[in-house]
Amino acid sequence: MSQESNEKNEKKGFWGSALSKLKTALSKTREAVVDPVAGDSAAAIQSIAPAAHESSMPKAQSVGMAAPEANAFTQENVSTKIINRALVIDDDYLEDLEDKLIRADLGLATVDTLMKHLRQYSKSKNWTHQDIQNFLKDEFSKILAAAPSHKLDLKDNQLNVILIVGVNGTGKTTSIGKLCNRLRSMNKKVLIAAGDTFRAAAESQLEIWAERSNCDLLRLPNGSDPGAVVYQAIKKAKDENYNILVIDTAGRLHNKANLMAELGKIQSVINKNASEANFEALLVLDASTGQNGIQQARVFSETCPLTGVILTKLDGTAKGGVVFSIANELKIPVKLIGLGEKIDDLQDFQPELFIEALFD
């Protein structure tokens, strides 16, 4: 097998064939974030192409005589010329690009930093569309690299506690099921704590996912104190030597003080009874909510120490730029992303592959 083939296989990692899947999932985000860099290049291609094609055709020597075969012409050739053509990076261009990046949900603070750097680095230079793309690619890579580790932190030979939080409708229960399925595929002994005791439907859904992922589930009667569920789950996990305890919590609006206070009590139970455990607190965010997700993360982080984000529904939105806002403004790493509805569609977030899929 060639070195190139080996490198491609290594890139796939947990993604399986998912570099292509990620490209598909990011198609709308690419249109919003990367394509605007080319400005009016698409229109330029359309206007230049016919002329280029016409000029490449030798004229017939007389009426009725067939013209010799034309030189090869492809839109790709014209596209390459356009993207390598020098730009006029003036205030109008910069303002238009800034507006498009903001609408792609990169966030005001992140876009402001990008534009300052762009003005600085492009000054007095004959930059092309390709230069702008390379600049953004480098800046995005730096933003993601500045956040803490994107890897899910799991330790051997000790209990790992993973607390899952989020507002209703983000795909929290589904993400738990997919995560547990993946942990079981790693031969981990997994216990799920049904901490959402307010909705019987939530516990029923979790029971279905526990069966599908071959994980054990601890639940108490509806209406029980969530703190009691967590306490019993920690005790069971310790007594029966589980590798991982995944704790579900009630979906709560980040602006409801009483529900956020309850989450604080759950955190206290964990701190008191599993202080020696390796701890992850993952916030489930719906990518389509864009900047509203940033506000959710800010408020949740005030109540429990968030260590990462599970970003769901990335395949149906143009707002994947929120990944950069989360890393840049909150310094919280995205650790897992949802690329579809199948049980194995929750994947590791790999910054290098994300950037490659966005710009390729």
mmCIF file of C-alpha atoms in Angstrom:
data_model
loop_
_atom_site.group_PDB
_atom_site.id
_atom_site.type_symbol
_atom_site.label_atom_id
_atom_site.label_comp_id
_atom_site.label_asym_id
_atom_site.label_seq_id
_atom_site.Cartn_x
_atom_site.Cartn_y
_atom_site.Cartn_z
ATOM 1 C CA MET A 1 0.000 0.000 0.000
ATOM 2 C CA SER A 2 1.393 3.441 -0.950
ATOM 3 C CA GLN A 3 2.308 6.061 1.621
ATOM 4 C CA GLU A 4 -0.454 8.305 0.255
ATOM 5 C CA SER A 5 -3.046 5.563 0.816
ATOM 6 C CA ASN A 6 -1.769 5.019 4.353
ATOM 7 C CA GLU A 7 -2.073 8.734 5.076
ATOM 8 C CA LYS A 8 -5.654 8.788 3.796
ATOM 9 C CA ASN A 9 -6.573 5.828 5.978
ATOM 10 C CA GLU A 10 -4.956 7.463 8.996
ATOM 11 C CA LYS A 11 -6.915 10.654 8.340
ATOM 12 C CA LYS A 12 -10.169 8.753 8.482
ATOM 13 C CA GLY A 13 -9.622 7.641 12.088
ATOM 14 C CA PHE A 14 -12.968 7.319 13.850
ATOM 15 C CA TRP A 15 -14.592 9.099 10.906
ATOM 16 C CA GLY A 16 -14.674 5.926 8.779
ATOM 17 C CA SER A 17 -15.409 7.282 5.306
ATOM 18 C CA ALA A 18 -16.388 10.458 7.002
ATOM 19 C CA LEU A 19 -14.045 12.971 5.469
ATOM 20 C CA SER A 20 -16.479 12.856 2.565
ATOM 21 C CA LYS A 21 -19.384 12.727 5.021
ATOM 22 C CA LEU A 22 -18.009 15.773 6.813
ATOM 23 C CA LYS A 23 -17.627 17.621 3.526
ATOM 24 C CA THR A 24 -21.273 16.903 2.791
ATOM 25 C CA ALA A 25 -22.332 17.992 6.279
ATOM 26 C CA LEU A 26 -20.384 21.243 5.935
ATOM 27 C CA SER A 27 -21.602 22.083 2.438
ATOM 28 C CA LYS A 28 -23.976 24.803 3.663
ATOM 29 C CA THR A 29 -21.383 26.198 6.054
ATOM 30 C CA ARG A 30 -18.813 26.198 3.247
ATOM 31 C CA GLU A 31 -21.194 28.263 1.108
ATOM 32 C CA ALA A 32 -21.582 30.743 3.958
ATOM 33 C CA VAL A 33 -17.982 30.942 5.188
ATOM 34 C CA VAL A 34 -15.597 30.030 2.368
ATOM 35 C CA ASP A 35 -17.422 30.807 -0.879
ATOM 36 C CA PRO A 36 -17.916 34.526 -0.054
ATOM 37 C CA VAL A 37 -14.124 34.890 -0.097
ATOM 38 C CA ALA A 38 -14.271 34.557 -3.870
ATOM 39 C CA GLY A 39 -16.605 37.535 -4.034
ATOM 40 C CA ASP A 40 -18.078 37.730 -7.519
ATOM 41 C CA SER A 41 -15.786 35.074 -8.965
ATOM 42 C CA ALA A 42 -18.709 32.835 -9.889
ATOM 43 C CA ALA A 43 -20.250 35.629 -11.931
ATOM 44 C CA ALA A 44 -16.844 36.421 -13.384
ATOM 45 C CA ILE A 45 -16.433 32.840 -14.486
ATOM 46 C CA GLN A 46 -19.803 32.919 -16.233
ATOM 47 C CA SER A 47 -18.963 36.134 -18.047
ATOM 48 C CA ILE A 48 -15.401 35.159 -18.953
ATOM 49 C CA ALA A 49 -16.095 31.566 -19.928
ATOM 50 C CA PRO A 50 -17.985 32.234 -23.182
ATOM 51 C CA ALA A 51 -15.398 34.772 -24.270
ATOM 52 C CA ALA A 52 -12.537 32.443 -23.428
ATOM 53 C CA HIS A 53 -14.238 29.614 -25.254
ATOM 54 C CA GLU A 54 -14.881 31.809 -28.297
ATOM 55 C CA SER A 55 -11.332 33.126 -28.430
ATOM 56 C CA SER A 56 -9.967 29.589 -28.319
ATOM 57 C CA MET A 57 -11.909 28.658 -31.499
ATOM 58 C CA PRO A 58 -9.955 29.257 -34.757
ATOM 59 C CA LYS A 59 -12.055 31.035 -37.360
ATOM 60 C CA ALA A 60 -13.373 28.993 -40.312
ATOM 61 C CA GLN A 61 -11.501 29.794 -43.492
ATOM 62 C CA SER A 62 -14.655 30.287 -45.556
ATOM 63 C CA VAL A 63 -18.395 30.121 -45.237
ATOM 64 C CA GLY A 64 -19.588 26.553 -45.057
ATOM 65 C CA MET A 65 -16.173 25.203 -44.073
ATOM 66 C CA ALA A 66 -16.083 23.464 -40.702
ATOM 67 C CA ALA A 67 -13.814 25.088 -38.155
ATOM 68 C CA PRO A 68 -10.826 23.076 -36.928
ATOM 69 C CA GLU A 69 -11.288 21.398 -33.581
ATOM 70 C CA ALA A 70 -11.138 23.936 -30.728
ATOM 71 C CA ASN A 71 -8.432 23.981 -28.130
ATOM 72 C CA ALA A 72 -9.446 22.297 -24.914
ATOM 73 C CA PHE A 73 -11.505 24.623 -22.702
ATOM 74 C CA THR A 74 -12.952 23.923 -19.308
ATOM 75 C CA GLN A 75 -14.668 26.058 -16.712
ATOM 76 C CA GLU A 76 -12.094 24.707 -14.276
ATOM 77 C CA ASN A 77 -9.329 26.478 -16.197
ATOM 78 C CA VAL A 78 -11.186 29.772 -16.028
ATOM 79 C CA SER A 79 -11.988 29.203 -12.345
ATOM 80 C CA THR A 80 -8.288 28.711 -11.617
ATOM 81 C CA LYS A 81 -7.477 31.984 -13.358
ATOM 82 C CA ILE A 82 -10.157 33.813 -11.410
ATOM 83 C CA ILE A 83 -9.090 32.541 -8.008
ATOM 84 C CA ASN A 84 -5.466 33.489 -8.767
ATOM 85 C CA ARG A 85 -6.363 36.961 -10.029
ATOM 86 C CA ALA A 86 -5.325 39.899 -7.851
ATOM 87 C CA LEU A 87 -8.082 41.431 -5.720
ATOM 88 C CA VAL A 88 -8.847 44.988 -4.827
ATOM 89 C CA ILE A 89 -9.034 44.640 -1.047
ATOM 90 C CA ASP A 90 -10.669 47.949 -0.276
ATOM 91 C CA ASP A 91 -13.144 49.007 2.396
ATOM 92 C CA ASP A 92 -16.114 47.824 0.337
ATOM 93 C CA TYR A 93 -14.636 44.341 -0.110
ATOM 94 C CA LEU A 94 -13.725 44.061 3.583
ATOM 95 C CA GLU A 95 -17.123 45.285 4.790
ATOM 96 C CA ASP A 96 -18.908 42.832 2.514
ATOM 97 C CA LEU A 97 -16.730 39.919 3.653
ATOM 98 C CA GLU A 98 -17.167 40.923 7.311
ATOM 99 C CA ASP A 99 -20.944 40.973 6.938
ATOM 100 C CA LYS A 100 -21.002 37.532 5.320
ATOM 101 C CA LEU A 101 -18.777 36.000 8.016
ATOM 102 C CA ILE A 102 -20.989 37.438 10.758
ATOM 103 C CA ARG A 103 -24.075 35.968 9.086
ATOM 104 C CA ALA A 104 -22.251 32.624 8.980
ATOM 105 C CA ASP A 105 -22.272 32.770 12.809
ATOM 106 C CA LEU A 106 -18.585 33.150 13.456
ATOM 107 C CA GLY A 107 -19.552 35.753 16.062
ATOM 108 C CA LEU A 108 -18.749 39.459 16.293
ATOM 109 C CA ALA A 109 -15.623 39.061 18.437
ATOM 110 C CA THR A 110 -14.132 36.353 16.206
ATOM 111 C CA VAL A 111 -14.915 38.206 12.977
ATOM 112 C CA ASP A 112 -13.518 41.455 14.388
ATOM 113 C CA THR A 113 -10.191 39.739 15.142
ATOM 114 C CA LEU A 114 -10.103 38.100 11.715
ATOM 115 C CA MET A 115 -10.742 41.374 9.906
ATOM 116 C CA LYS A 116 -8.068 43.221 11.899
ATOM 117 C CA HIS A 117 -5.555 40.548 10.957
ATOM 118 C CA LEU A 118 -6.684 40.571 7.328
ATOM 119 C CA ARG A 119 -6.275 44.350 7.061
ATOM 120 C CA GLN A 120 -2.836 44.073 8.638
ATOM 121 C CA TYR A 121 -1.482 41.196 6.546
ATOM 122 C CA SER A 122 -2.980 42.143 3.190
ATOM 123 C CA LYS A 123 -1.929 45.796 3.287
ATOM 124 C CA SER A 124 0.073 46.836 0.221
ATOM 125 C CA LYS A 125 -0.005 43.300 -1.155
ATOM 126 C CA ASN A 126 -1.526 42.029 -4.391
ATOM 127 C CA TRP A 127 -3.531 39.278 -2.756
ATOM 128 C CA THR A 128 -5.664 36.873 -4.759
ATOM 129 C CA HIS A 129 -8.808 34.946 -3.812
ATOM 130 C CA GLN A 130 -6.539 32.006 -3.036
ATOM 131 C CA ASP A 131 -4.455 34.169 -0.690
ATOM 132 C CA ILE A 132 -7.614 35.136 1.218
ATOM 133 C CA GLN A 133 -8.652 31.502 1.492
ATOM 134 C CA ASN A 134 -5.205 30.523 2.743
ATOM 135 C CA PHE A 135 -5.339 33.352 5.277
ATOM 136 C CA LEU A 136 -8.712 32.214 6.648
ATOM 137 C CA LYS A 137 -7.606 28.591 6.724
ATOM 138 C CA ASP A 138 -4.560 29.533 8.779
ATOM 139 C CA GLU A 139 -6.544 31.795 11.122
ATOM 140 C CA PHE A 140 -9.234 29.145 11.713
ATOM 141 C CA SER A 141 -6.568 26.549 12.449
ATOM 142 C CA LYS A 142 -4.980 28.847 15.038
ATOM 143 C CA ILE A 143 -8.340 29.469 16.728
ATOM 144 C CA LEU A 144 -9.057 25.758 17.127
ATOM 145 C CA ALA A 145 -5.496 25.021 18.229
ATOM 146 C CA ALA A 146 -5.754 27.626 21.009
ATOM 147 C CA ALA A 147 -8.653 25.799 22.701
ATOM 148 C CA PRO A 148 -7.995 22.949 25.191
ATOM 149 C CA SER A 149 -7.727 19.381 23.907
ATOM 150 C CA HIS A 150 -10.558 18.291 21.633
ATOM 151 C CA LYS A 151 -10.172 14.650 22.667
ATOM 152 C CA LEU A 152 -12.711 13.052 24.982
ATOM 153 C CA ASP A 153 -10.834 12.555 28.254
ATOM 154 C CA LEU A 154 -11.139 8.945 29.417
ATOM 155 C CA LYS A 155 -8.847 7.374 32.008
ATOM 156 C CA ASP A 156 -8.118 3.687 32.501
ATOM 157 C CA ASN A 157 -8.266 2.009 35.910
ATOM 158 C CA GLN A 158 -10.593 4.574 37.455
ATOM 159 C CA LEU A 159 -14.191 5.707 37.252
ATOM 160 C CA ASN A 160 -14.993 8.238 34.548
ATOM 161 C CA VAL A 161 -18.035 10.453 35.152
ATOM 162 C CA ILE A 162 -19.550 12.215 32.118
ATOM 163 C CA LEU A 163 -22.238 14.782 32.940
ATOM 164 C CA ILE A 164 -24.436 15.731 29.970
ATOM 165 C CA VAL A 165 -26.281 19.060 30.053
ATOM 166 C CA GLY A 166 -28.235 21.175 27.587
ATOM 167 C CA VAL A 167 -31.528 22.838 26.744
ATOM 168 C CA ASN A 168 -34.526 20.961 25.390
ATOM 169 C CA GLY A 169 -34.513 20.077 21.703
ATOM 170 C CA THR A 170 -30.765 19.988 21.137
ATOM 171 C CA GLY A 171 -30.576 16.203 20.728
ATOM 172 C CA LYS A 172 -29.262 15.535 24.225
ATOM 173 C CA THR A 173 -30.878 12.133 24.800
ATOM 174 C CA THR A 174 -29.949 10.930 21.320
ATOM 175 C CA SER A 175 -26.366 12.099 21.824
ATOM 176 C CA ILE A 176 -26.185 10.147 25.093
ATOM 177 C CA GLY A 177 -27.364 7.006 23.325
ATOM 178 C CA LYS A 178 -24.840 7.410 20.516
ATOM 179 C CA LEU A 179 -22.043 8.195 22.961
ATOM 180 C CA CYS A 180 -22.811 5.138 25.070
ATOM 181 C CA ASN A 181 -22.916 2.946 21.986
ATOM 182 C CA ARG A 182 -19.479 4.164 21.054
ATOM 183 C CA LEU A 183 -18.115 3.635 24.572
ATOM 184 C CA ARG A 184 -19.427 0.076 24.553
ATOM 185 C CA SER A 185 -17.718 -0.503 21.206
ATOM 186 C CA MET A 186 -14.502 0.371 23.050
ATOM 187 C CA ASN A 187 -15.263 -2.486 25.483
ATOM 188 C CA LYS A 188 -16.089 -0.129 28.345
ATOM 189 C CA LYS A 189 -18.560 -1.086 31.070
ATOM 190 C CA VAL A 190 -21.067 1.767 30.993
ATOM 191 C CA LEU A 191 -23.817 2.825 33.410
ATOM 192 C CA ILE A 192 -26.379 5.479 32.477
ATOM 193 C CA ALA A 193 -28.026 7.556 35.228
ATOM 194 C CA ALA A 194 -31.524 8.754 34.265
ATOM 195 C CA GLY A 195 -31.298 12.146 35.951
ATOM 196 C CA ASP A 196 -34.203 13.663 34.020
ATOM 197 C CA THR A 197 -36.915 12.589 36.452
ATOM 198 C CA PHE A 198 -39.432 15.217 35.365
ATOM 199 C CA ARG A 199 -40.409 13.645 32.060
ATOM 200 C CA ALA A 200 -41.405 10.000 31.923
ATOM 201 C CA ALA A 201 -40.861 10.124 28.153
ATOM 202 C CA ALA A 202 -37.227 11.108 28.655
ATOM 203 C CA GLU A 203 -36.549 8.075 30.837
ATOM 204 C CA SER A 204 -38.358 5.808 28.374
ATOM 205 C CA GLN A 205 -36.246 7.144 25.500
ATOM 206 C CA LEU A 206 -33.112 6.627 27.547
ATOM 207 C CA GLU A 207 -34.180 3.050 28.314
ATOM 208 C CA ILE A 208 -34.482 2.357 24.590
ATOM 209 C CA TRP A 209 -31.034 3.784 23.947
ATOM 210 C CA ALA A 210 -29.582 1.771 26.857
ATOM 211 C CA GLU A 211 -30.910 -1.415 25.271
ATOM 212 C CA ARG A 212 -29.634 -0.473 21.811
ATOM 213 C CA SER A 213 -26.159 0.305 23.134
ATOM 214 C CA ASN A 214 -26.083 -2.644 25.540
ATOM 215 C CA CYS A 215 -25.526 -0.388 28.570
ATOM 216 C CA ASP A 216 -27.022 -0.591 32.068
ATOM 217 C CA LEU A 217 -29.514 2.037 33.215
ATOM 218 C CA LEU A 218 -30.244 3.269 36.716
ATOM 219 C CA ARG A 219 -33.577 5.033 37.159
ATOM 220 C CA LEU A 220 -35.775 5.905 40.131
ATOM 221 C CA PRO A 221 -39.540 6.556 40.142
ATOM 222 C CA ASN A 222 -40.788 9.574 38.198
ATOM 223 C CA GLY A 223 -40.482 12.769 40.175
ATOM 224 C CA SER A 224 -37.553 11.545 42.271
ATOM 225 C CA ASP A 225 -34.842 13.967 43.308
ATOM 226 C CA PRO A 226 -32.243 14.050 40.487
ATOM 227 C CA GLY A 227 -29.521 14.359 43.120
ATOM 228 C CA ALA A 228 -30.668 11.045 44.623
ATOM 229 C CA VAL A 229 -30.439 9.394 41.198
ATOM 230 C CA VAL A 230 -26.884 10.629 40.779
ATOM 231 C CA TYR A 231 -25.938 9.528 44.297
ATOM 232 C CA GLN A 232 -27.301 5.995 43.718
ATOM 233 C CA ALA A 233 -25.633 5.813 40.315
ATOM 234 C CA ILE A 234 -22.233 6.793 41.695
ATOM 235 C CA LYS A 235 -22.562 4.169 44.445
ATOM 236 C CA LYS A 236 -23.526 1.469 41.928
ATOM 237 C CA ALA A 237 -20.735 2.461 39.549
ATOM 238 C CA LYS A 238 -18.154 2.178 42.323
ATOM 239 C CA ASP A 239 -19.518 -1.045 43.851
ATOM 240 C CA GLU A 240 -19.785 -2.849 40.515
ATOM 241 C CA ASN A 241 -16.596 -1.528 38.917
ATOM 242 C CA TYR A 242 -18.042 0.383 35.974
ATOM 243 C CA ASN A 243 -15.559 2.170 33.741
ATOM 244 C CA ILE A 244 -17.881 5.018 32.835
ATOM 245 C CA LEU A 245 -20.946 6.664 34.378
ATOM 246 C CA VAL A 246 -22.934 8.854 31.967
ATOM 247 C CA ILE A 247 -25.396 11.178 33.716
ATOM 248 C CA ASP A 248 -28.424 12.538 31.891
ATOM 249 C CA THR A 249 -30.004 15.725 33.239
ATOM 250 C CA ALA A 250 -33.304 17.453 32.615
ATOM 251 C CA GLY A 251 -33.361 19.698 29.580
ATOM 252 C CA ARG A 252 -33.377 23.177 31.026
ATOM 253 C CA LEU A 253 -33.515 26.674 29.645
ATOM 254 C CA HIS A 254 -30.322 28.495 30.495
ATOM 255 C CA ASN A 255 -32.359 31.511 31.685
ATOM 256 C CA LYS A 256 -34.354 29.558 34.317
ATOM 257 C CA ALA A 257 -32.602 30.213 37.620
ATOM 258 C CA ASN A 258 -34.327 27.432 39.572
ATOM 259 C CA LEU A 259 -33.407 24.747 37.071
ATOM 260 C CA MET A 260 -29.830 25.960 36.837
ATOM 261 C CA ALA A 261 -29.652 25.879 40.645
ATOM 262 C CA GLU A 262 -30.770 22.239 40.534
ATOM 263 C CA LEU A 263 -27.939 21.491 38.131
ATOM 264 C CA GLY A 264 -25.614 23.040 40.674
ATOM 265 C CA LYS A 265 -26.898 20.587 43.297
ATOM 266 C CA ILE A 266 -26.166 17.658 40.969
ATOM 267 C CA GLN A 267 -22.645 18.987 40.525
ATOM 268 C CA SER A 268 -22.285 19.135 44.320
ATOM 269 C CA VAL A 269 -23.343 15.474 44.654
ATOM 270 C CA ILE A 270 -20.686 14.507 42.118
ATOM 271 C CA ASN A 271 -18.009 16.591 43.849
ATOM 272 C CA LYS A 272 -18.836 15.082 47.239
ATOM 273 C CA ASN A 273 -19.214 11.446 46.245
ATOM 274 C CA ALA A 274 -16.942 11.042 43.219
ATOM 275 C CA SER A 275 -14.186 13.571 43.779
ATOM 276 C CA GLU A 276 -11.572 11.006 42.784
ATOM 277 C CA ALA A 277 -13.273 10.221 39.468
ATOM 278 C CA ASN A 278 -12.134 11.569 36.129
ATOM 279 C CA PHE A 279 -14.750 14.174 35.182
ATOM 280 C CA GLU A 280 -16.170 15.504 31.926
ATOM 281 C CA ALA A 281 -19.075 17.968 31.659
ATOM 282 C CA LEU A 282 -20.349 18.129 28.094
ATOM 283 C CA LEU A 283 -22.846 20.691 26.843
ATOM 284 C CA VAL A 284 -25.021 19.559 23.928
ATOM 285 C CA LEU A 285 -25.556 22.409 21.469
ATOM 286 C CA ASP A 286 -27.686 22.487 18.327
ATOM 287 C CA ALA A 287 -25.441 23.933 15.613
ATOM 288 C CA SER A 288 -28.418 25.593 13.912
ATOM 289 C CA THR A 289 -28.971 27.891 16.923
ATOM 290 C CA GLY A 290 -25.754 29.703 16.093
ATOM 291 C CA GLN A 291 -24.835 32.509 18.490
ATOM 292 C CA ASN A 292 -27.643 31.625 20.891
ATOM 293 C CA GLY A 293 -25.600 28.506 21.634
ATOM 294 C CA ILE A 294 -22.712 30.721 22.750
ATOM 295 C CA GLN A 295 -24.960 32.370 25.334
ATOM 296 C CA GLN A 296 -26.141 28.955 26.511
ATOM 297 C CA ALA A 297 -22.536 27.859 26.986
ATOM 298 C CA ARG A 298 -21.695 30.989 28.958
ATOM 299 C CA VAL A 299 -24.548 30.478 31.418
ATOM 300 C CA PHE A 300 -24.060 26.722 31.827
ATOM 301 C CA SER A 301 -20.353 27.235 32.491
ATOM 302 C CA GLU A 302 -21.251 29.454 35.462
ATOM 303 C CA THR A 303 -23.045 26.517 37.099
ATOM 304 C CA CYS A 304 -20.830 23.575 36.190
ATOM 305 C CA PRO A 305 -17.275 23.466 34.842
ATOM 306 C CA LEU A 306 -17.833 22.630 31.184
ATOM 307 C CA THR A 307 -14.994 20.634 29.659
ATOM 308 C CA GLY A 308 -16.377 20.313 26.147
ATOM 309 C CA VAL A 309 -19.239 20.589 23.677
ATOM 310 C CA ILE A 310 -21.205 18.030 21.682
ATOM 311 C CA LEU A 311 -22.332 19.878 18.547
ATOM 312 C CA THR A 312 -25.412 18.288 16.966
ATOM 313 C CA LYS A 313 -27.326 18.754 13.699
ATOM 314 C CA LEU A 314 -24.241 20.036 11.902
ATOM 315 C CA ASP A 315 -25.403 18.357 8.705
ATOM 316 C CA GLY A 316 -28.469 20.559 8.301
ATOM 317 C CA THR A 317 -27.193 24.081 8.911
ATOM 318 C CA ALA A 318 -25.052 26.820 7.413
ATOM 319 C CA LYS A 319 -24.013 27.905 10.904
ATOM 320 C CA GLY A 320 -21.107 25.542 11.448
ATOM 321 C CA GLY A 321 -18.961 28.635 11.916
ATOM 322 C CA VAL A 322 -20.151 28.588 15.526
ATOM 323 C CA VAL A 323 -17.357 26.040 16.104
ATOM 324 C CA PHE A 324 -14.862 28.904 15.867
ATOM 325 C CA SER A 325 -16.871 31.167 18.179
ATOM 326 C CA ILE A 326 -16.999 28.474 20.845
ATOM 327 C CA ALA A 327 -13.244 27.953 20.690
ATOM 328 C CA ASN A 328 -12.292 31.622 20.383
ATOM 329 C CA GLU A 329 -14.686 33.300 22.815
ATOM 330 C CA LEU A 330 -15.211 30.589 25.439
ATOM 331 C CA LYS A 331 -12.020 28.536 25.141
ATOM 332 C CA ILE A 332 -14.198 25.420 25.358
ATOM 333 C CA PRO A 333 -13.323 22.667 22.874
ATOM 334 C CA VAL A 334 -15.867 20.947 20.663
ATOM 335 C CA LYS A 335 -15.213 17.256 21.366
ATOM 336 C CA LEU A 336 -17.946 15.429 19.455
ATOM 337 C CA ILE A 337 -20.124 16.350 16.486
ATOM 338 C CA GLY A 338 -23.327 14.882 15.105
ATOM 339 C CA LEU A 339 -23.310 14.238 11.362
ATOM 340 C CA GLY A 340 -26.577 12.367 10.948
ATOM 341 C CA GLU A 341 -29.253 10.229 12.559
ATOM 342 C CA LYS A 342 -27.569 6.819 12.624
ATOM 343 C CA ILE A 343 -26.276 5.387 15.889
ATOM 344 C CA ASP A 344 -22.655 5.720 14.746
ATOM 345 C CA ASP A 345 -23.024 9.282 13.437
ATOM 346 C CA LEU A 346 -21.589 10.888 16.592
ATOM 347 C CA GLN A 347 -17.942 11.391 15.732
ATOM 348 C CA ASP A 348 -14.761 12.789 17.242
ATOM 349 C CA PHE A 349 -14.181 16.416 16.410
ATOM 350 C CA GLN A 350 -10.812 16.554 14.659
ATOM 351 C CA PRO A 351 -9.773 20.154 13.914
ATOM 352 C CA GLU A 352 -7.514 19.245 10.983
ATOM 353 C CA LEU A 353 -10.232 17.267 9.225
ATOM 354 C CA PHE A 354 -12.809 19.961 9.955
ATOM 355 C CA ILE A 355 -10.649 22.627 8.309
ATOM 356 C CA GLU A 356 -9.818 20.322 5.381
ATOM 357 C CA ALA A 357 -13.481 19.505 4.791
ATOM 358 C CA LEU A 358 -14.455 23.180 5.014
ATOM 359 C CA PHE A 359 -11.907 24.407 2.468
ATOM 360 C CA ASP A 360 -11.443 21.414 0.149
#
